[in-house]
C-alpha positions as YAML, in Angstrom:
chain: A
units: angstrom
residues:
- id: 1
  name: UNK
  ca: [55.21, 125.33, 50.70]
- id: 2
  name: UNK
  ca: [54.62, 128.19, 48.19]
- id: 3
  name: UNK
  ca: [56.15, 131.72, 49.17]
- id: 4
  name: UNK
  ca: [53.06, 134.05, 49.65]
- id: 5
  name: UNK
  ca: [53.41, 137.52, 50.90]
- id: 6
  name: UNK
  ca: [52.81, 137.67, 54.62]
- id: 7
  name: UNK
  ca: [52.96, 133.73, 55.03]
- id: 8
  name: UNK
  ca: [55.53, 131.70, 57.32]
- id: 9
  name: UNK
  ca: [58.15, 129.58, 55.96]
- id: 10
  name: UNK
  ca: [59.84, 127.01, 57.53]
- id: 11
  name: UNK
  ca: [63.40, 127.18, 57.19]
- id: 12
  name: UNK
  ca: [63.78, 123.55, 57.88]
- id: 13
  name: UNK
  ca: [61.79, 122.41, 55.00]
- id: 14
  name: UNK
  ca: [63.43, 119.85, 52.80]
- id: 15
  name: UNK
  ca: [66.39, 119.50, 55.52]
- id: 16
  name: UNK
  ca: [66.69, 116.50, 57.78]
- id: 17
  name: UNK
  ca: [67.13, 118.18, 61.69]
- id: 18
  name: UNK
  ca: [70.58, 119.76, 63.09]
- id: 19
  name: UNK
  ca: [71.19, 117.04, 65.81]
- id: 20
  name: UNK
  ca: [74.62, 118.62, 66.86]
- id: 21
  name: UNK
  ca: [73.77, 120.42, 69.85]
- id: 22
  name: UNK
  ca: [72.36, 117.03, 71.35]
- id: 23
  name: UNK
  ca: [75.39, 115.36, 70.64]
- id: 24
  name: UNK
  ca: [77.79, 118.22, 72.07]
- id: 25
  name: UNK
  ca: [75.86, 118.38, 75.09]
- id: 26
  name: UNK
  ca: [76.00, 114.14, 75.85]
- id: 27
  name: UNK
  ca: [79.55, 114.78, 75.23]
- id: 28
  name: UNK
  ca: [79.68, 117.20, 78.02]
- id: 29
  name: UNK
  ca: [77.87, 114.88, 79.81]
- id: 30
  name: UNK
  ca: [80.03, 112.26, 79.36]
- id: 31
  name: UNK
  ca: [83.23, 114.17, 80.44]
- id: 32
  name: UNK
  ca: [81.74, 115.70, 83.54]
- id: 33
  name: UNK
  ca: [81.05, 112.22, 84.48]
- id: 34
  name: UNK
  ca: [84.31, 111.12, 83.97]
- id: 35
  name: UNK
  ca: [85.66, 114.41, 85.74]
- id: 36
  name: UNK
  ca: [83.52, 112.90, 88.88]
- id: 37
  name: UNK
  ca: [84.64, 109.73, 89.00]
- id: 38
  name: UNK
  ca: [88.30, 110.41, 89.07]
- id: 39
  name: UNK
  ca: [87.93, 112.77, 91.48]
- id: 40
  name: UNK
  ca: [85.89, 110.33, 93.72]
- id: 41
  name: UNK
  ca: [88.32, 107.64, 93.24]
- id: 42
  name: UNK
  ca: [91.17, 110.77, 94.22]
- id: 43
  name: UNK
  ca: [89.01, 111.45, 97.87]
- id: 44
  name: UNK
  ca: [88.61, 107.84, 98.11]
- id: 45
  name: UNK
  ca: [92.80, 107.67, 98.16]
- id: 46
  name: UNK
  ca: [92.87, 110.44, 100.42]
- id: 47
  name: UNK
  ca: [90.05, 109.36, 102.38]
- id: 48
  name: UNK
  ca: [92.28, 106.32, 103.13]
- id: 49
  name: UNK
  ca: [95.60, 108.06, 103.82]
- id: 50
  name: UNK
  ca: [93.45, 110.42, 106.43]
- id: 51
  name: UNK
  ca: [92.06, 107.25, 108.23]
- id: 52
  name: UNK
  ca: [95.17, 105.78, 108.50]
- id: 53
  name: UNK
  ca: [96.70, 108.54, 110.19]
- id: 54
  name: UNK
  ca: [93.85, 108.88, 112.49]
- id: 55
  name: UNK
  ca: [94.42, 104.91, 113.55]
- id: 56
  name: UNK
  ca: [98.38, 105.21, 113.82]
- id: 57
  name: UNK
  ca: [98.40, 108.14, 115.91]
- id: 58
  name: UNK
  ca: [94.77, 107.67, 118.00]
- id: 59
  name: UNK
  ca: [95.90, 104.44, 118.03]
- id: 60
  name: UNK
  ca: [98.92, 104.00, 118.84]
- id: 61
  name: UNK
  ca: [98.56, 106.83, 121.24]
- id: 62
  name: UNK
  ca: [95.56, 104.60, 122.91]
- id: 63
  name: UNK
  ca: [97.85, 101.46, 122.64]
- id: 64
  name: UNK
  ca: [100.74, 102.72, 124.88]
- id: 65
  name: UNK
  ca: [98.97, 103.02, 128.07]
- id: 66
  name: UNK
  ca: [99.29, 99.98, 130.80]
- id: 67
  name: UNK
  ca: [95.47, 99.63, 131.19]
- id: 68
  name: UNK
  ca: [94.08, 96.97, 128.37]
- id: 69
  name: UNK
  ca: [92.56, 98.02, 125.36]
- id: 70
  name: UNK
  ca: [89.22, 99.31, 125.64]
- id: 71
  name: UNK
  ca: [86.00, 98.90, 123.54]
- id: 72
  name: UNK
  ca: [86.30, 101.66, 121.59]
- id: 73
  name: UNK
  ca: [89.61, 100.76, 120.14]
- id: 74
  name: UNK
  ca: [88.00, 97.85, 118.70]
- id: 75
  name: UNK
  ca: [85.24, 100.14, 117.03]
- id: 76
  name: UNK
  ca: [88.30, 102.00, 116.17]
- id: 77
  name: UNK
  ca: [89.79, 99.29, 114.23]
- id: 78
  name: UNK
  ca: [86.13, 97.77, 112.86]
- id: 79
  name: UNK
  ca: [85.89, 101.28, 111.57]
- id: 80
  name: UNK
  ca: [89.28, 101.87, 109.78]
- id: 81
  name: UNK
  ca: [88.85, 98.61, 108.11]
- id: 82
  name: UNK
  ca: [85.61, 99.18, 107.06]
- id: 83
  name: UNK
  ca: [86.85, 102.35, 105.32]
- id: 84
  name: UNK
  ca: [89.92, 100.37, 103.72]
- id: 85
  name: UNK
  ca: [87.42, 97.66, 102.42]
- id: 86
  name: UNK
  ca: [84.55, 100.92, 101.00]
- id: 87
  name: UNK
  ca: [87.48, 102.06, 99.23]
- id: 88
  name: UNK
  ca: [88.60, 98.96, 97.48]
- id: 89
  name: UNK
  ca: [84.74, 98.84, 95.97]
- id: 90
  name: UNK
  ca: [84.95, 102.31, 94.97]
- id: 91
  name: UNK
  ca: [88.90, 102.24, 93.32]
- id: 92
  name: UNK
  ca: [87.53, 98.27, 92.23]
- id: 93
  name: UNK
  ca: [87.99, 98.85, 87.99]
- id: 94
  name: UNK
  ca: [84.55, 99.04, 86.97]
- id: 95
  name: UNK
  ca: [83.17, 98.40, 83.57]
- id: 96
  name: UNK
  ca: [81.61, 101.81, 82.45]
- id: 97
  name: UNK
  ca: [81.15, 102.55, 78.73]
- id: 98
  name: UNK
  ca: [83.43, 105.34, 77.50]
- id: 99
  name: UNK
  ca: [83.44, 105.05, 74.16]
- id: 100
  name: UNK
  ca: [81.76, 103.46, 71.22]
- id: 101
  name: UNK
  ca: [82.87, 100.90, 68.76]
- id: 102
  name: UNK
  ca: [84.29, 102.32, 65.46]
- id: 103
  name: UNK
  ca: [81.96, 99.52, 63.63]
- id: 104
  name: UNK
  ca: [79.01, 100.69, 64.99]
- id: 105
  name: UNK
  ca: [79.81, 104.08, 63.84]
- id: 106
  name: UNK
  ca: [80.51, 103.04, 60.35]
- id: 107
  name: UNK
  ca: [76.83, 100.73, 60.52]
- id: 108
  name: UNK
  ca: [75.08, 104.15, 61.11]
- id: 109
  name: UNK
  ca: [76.92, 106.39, 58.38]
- id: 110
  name: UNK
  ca: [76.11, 103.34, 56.03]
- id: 111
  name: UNK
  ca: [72.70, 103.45, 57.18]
- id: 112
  name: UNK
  ca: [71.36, 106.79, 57.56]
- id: 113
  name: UNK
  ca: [71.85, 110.48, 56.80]
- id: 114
  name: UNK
  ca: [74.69, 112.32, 58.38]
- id: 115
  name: UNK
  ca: [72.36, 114.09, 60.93]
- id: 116
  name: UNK
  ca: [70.85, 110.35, 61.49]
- id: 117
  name: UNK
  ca: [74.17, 109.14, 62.43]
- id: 118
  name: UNK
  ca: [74.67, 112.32, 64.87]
- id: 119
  name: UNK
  ca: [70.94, 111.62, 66.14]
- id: 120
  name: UNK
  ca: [72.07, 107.83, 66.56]
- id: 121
  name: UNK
  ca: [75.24, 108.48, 68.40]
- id: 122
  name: UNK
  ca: [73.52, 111.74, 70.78]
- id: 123
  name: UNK
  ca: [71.12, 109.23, 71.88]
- id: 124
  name: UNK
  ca: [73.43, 105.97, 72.69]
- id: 125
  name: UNK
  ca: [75.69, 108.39, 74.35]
- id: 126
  name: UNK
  ca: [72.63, 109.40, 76.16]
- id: 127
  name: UNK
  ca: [71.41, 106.01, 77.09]
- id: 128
  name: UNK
  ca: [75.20, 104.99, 78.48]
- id: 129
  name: UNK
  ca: [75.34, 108.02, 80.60]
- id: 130
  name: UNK
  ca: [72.17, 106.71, 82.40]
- id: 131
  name: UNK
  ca: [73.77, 103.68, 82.86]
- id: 132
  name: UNK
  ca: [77.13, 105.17, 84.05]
- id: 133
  name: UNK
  ca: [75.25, 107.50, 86.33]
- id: 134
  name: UNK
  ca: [73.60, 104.88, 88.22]
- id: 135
  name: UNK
  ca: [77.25, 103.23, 88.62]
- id: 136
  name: UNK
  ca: [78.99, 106.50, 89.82]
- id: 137
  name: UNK
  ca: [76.21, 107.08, 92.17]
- id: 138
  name: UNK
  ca: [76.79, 103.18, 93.69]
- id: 139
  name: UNK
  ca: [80.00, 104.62, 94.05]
- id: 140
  name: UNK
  ca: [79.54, 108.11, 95.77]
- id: 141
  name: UNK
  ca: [77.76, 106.11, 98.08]
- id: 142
  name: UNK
  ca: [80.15, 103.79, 99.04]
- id: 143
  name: UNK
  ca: [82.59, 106.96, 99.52]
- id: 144
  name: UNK
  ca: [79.89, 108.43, 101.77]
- id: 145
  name: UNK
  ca: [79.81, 105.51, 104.29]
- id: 146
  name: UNK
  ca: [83.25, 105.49, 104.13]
- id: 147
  name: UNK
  ca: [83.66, 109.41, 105.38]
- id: 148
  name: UNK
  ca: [81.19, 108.39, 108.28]
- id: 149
  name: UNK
  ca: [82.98, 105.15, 109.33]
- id: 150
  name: UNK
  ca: [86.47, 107.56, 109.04]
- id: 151
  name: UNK
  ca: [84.02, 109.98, 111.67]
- id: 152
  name: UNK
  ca: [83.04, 106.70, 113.98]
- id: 153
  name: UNK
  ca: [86.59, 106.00, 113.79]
- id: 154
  name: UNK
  ca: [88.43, 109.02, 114.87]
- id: 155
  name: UNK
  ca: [85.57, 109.30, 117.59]
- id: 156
  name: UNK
  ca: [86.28, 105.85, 119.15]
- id: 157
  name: UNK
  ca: [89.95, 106.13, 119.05]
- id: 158
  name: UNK
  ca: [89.60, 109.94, 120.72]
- id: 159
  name: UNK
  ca: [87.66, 108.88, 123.22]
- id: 160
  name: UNK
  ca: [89.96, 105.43, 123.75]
- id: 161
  name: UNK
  ca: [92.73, 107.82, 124.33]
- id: 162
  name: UNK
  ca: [90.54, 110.00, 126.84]
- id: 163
  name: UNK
  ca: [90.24, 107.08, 128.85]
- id: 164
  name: UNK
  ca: [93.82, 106.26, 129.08]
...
């Protein structure tokens, strides 16, 4: 493009696109999701600690009496091991893609421009945290049901001991 008086010029001309900001931002991406999954598996832990307190003390409160166990201690127990089996599917070692293979990374810098490469890598990191997302969110679910079958628990136990 010629430089006339009073026309536009585009500074990009001749240069290949600045990719970078794509890439910083998947990496942000990337480490919030990681952020979130270790602190689900961290509630999923505690999640477990607080519904094993609830069935010692509900239910060994419950237990002590002379009349038989009721009903809801048995929801009470159905419950708390439905939460300890949600929790081993969430903590379960999952097989998420963190990273990227060095050799790949080399194929593309053989391959391509610089700002290729950083196109390249934006976009795989991209396409990984869609699959990684879908994963995490399996997961958040499986902590969800677990905090409502913690909620049915402490509820049956309460009301086995208000029966005692």
């Amino acid at each position: 493009m010629l430089d006339t008086p009073g026309a536009a010029v585009d500074p990009r001309e001749g240069r290949e696109p600045d990719y970078t900001l794509a890439l910083e931002e998947a990496r942000r991406s990337w480490d919030a999701l990681n952020d979130e999954l270790s602190a689900l598996r961290t509630r999923t832990i505690q999640l477990v600690g607080i519904a094993g307190v609830a069935a010692s003390v509900l239910g060994g409160i419950a237990a002590t009496g002379a009349r038989p166990l009721r009903w809801e201690s048995g929801v009470g127990l159905v419950a708390f091991l439905t939460v300890v089996l949600l929790a081993f599917a969430v903590l379960w070692p999952r097989r998420l893609s963190t990273s990227i293979q060095p050799t790949v990374l080399v194929k593309w810098a053989e391959l391509a421009s610089p700002e290729q490469g950083v196109k390249n890598l934006a976009l795989y990191l991209g396409e990984k945290y869609d699959a990684n997302r879908k994963k995490i969110n399996v997961l958040t679910t499986l902590f969800c049901t677990g905090l409502g079958a913690t909620g049915v628990e402490v509820l049956a136990l309460t009301g086995a001991l208000a029966r005692r």
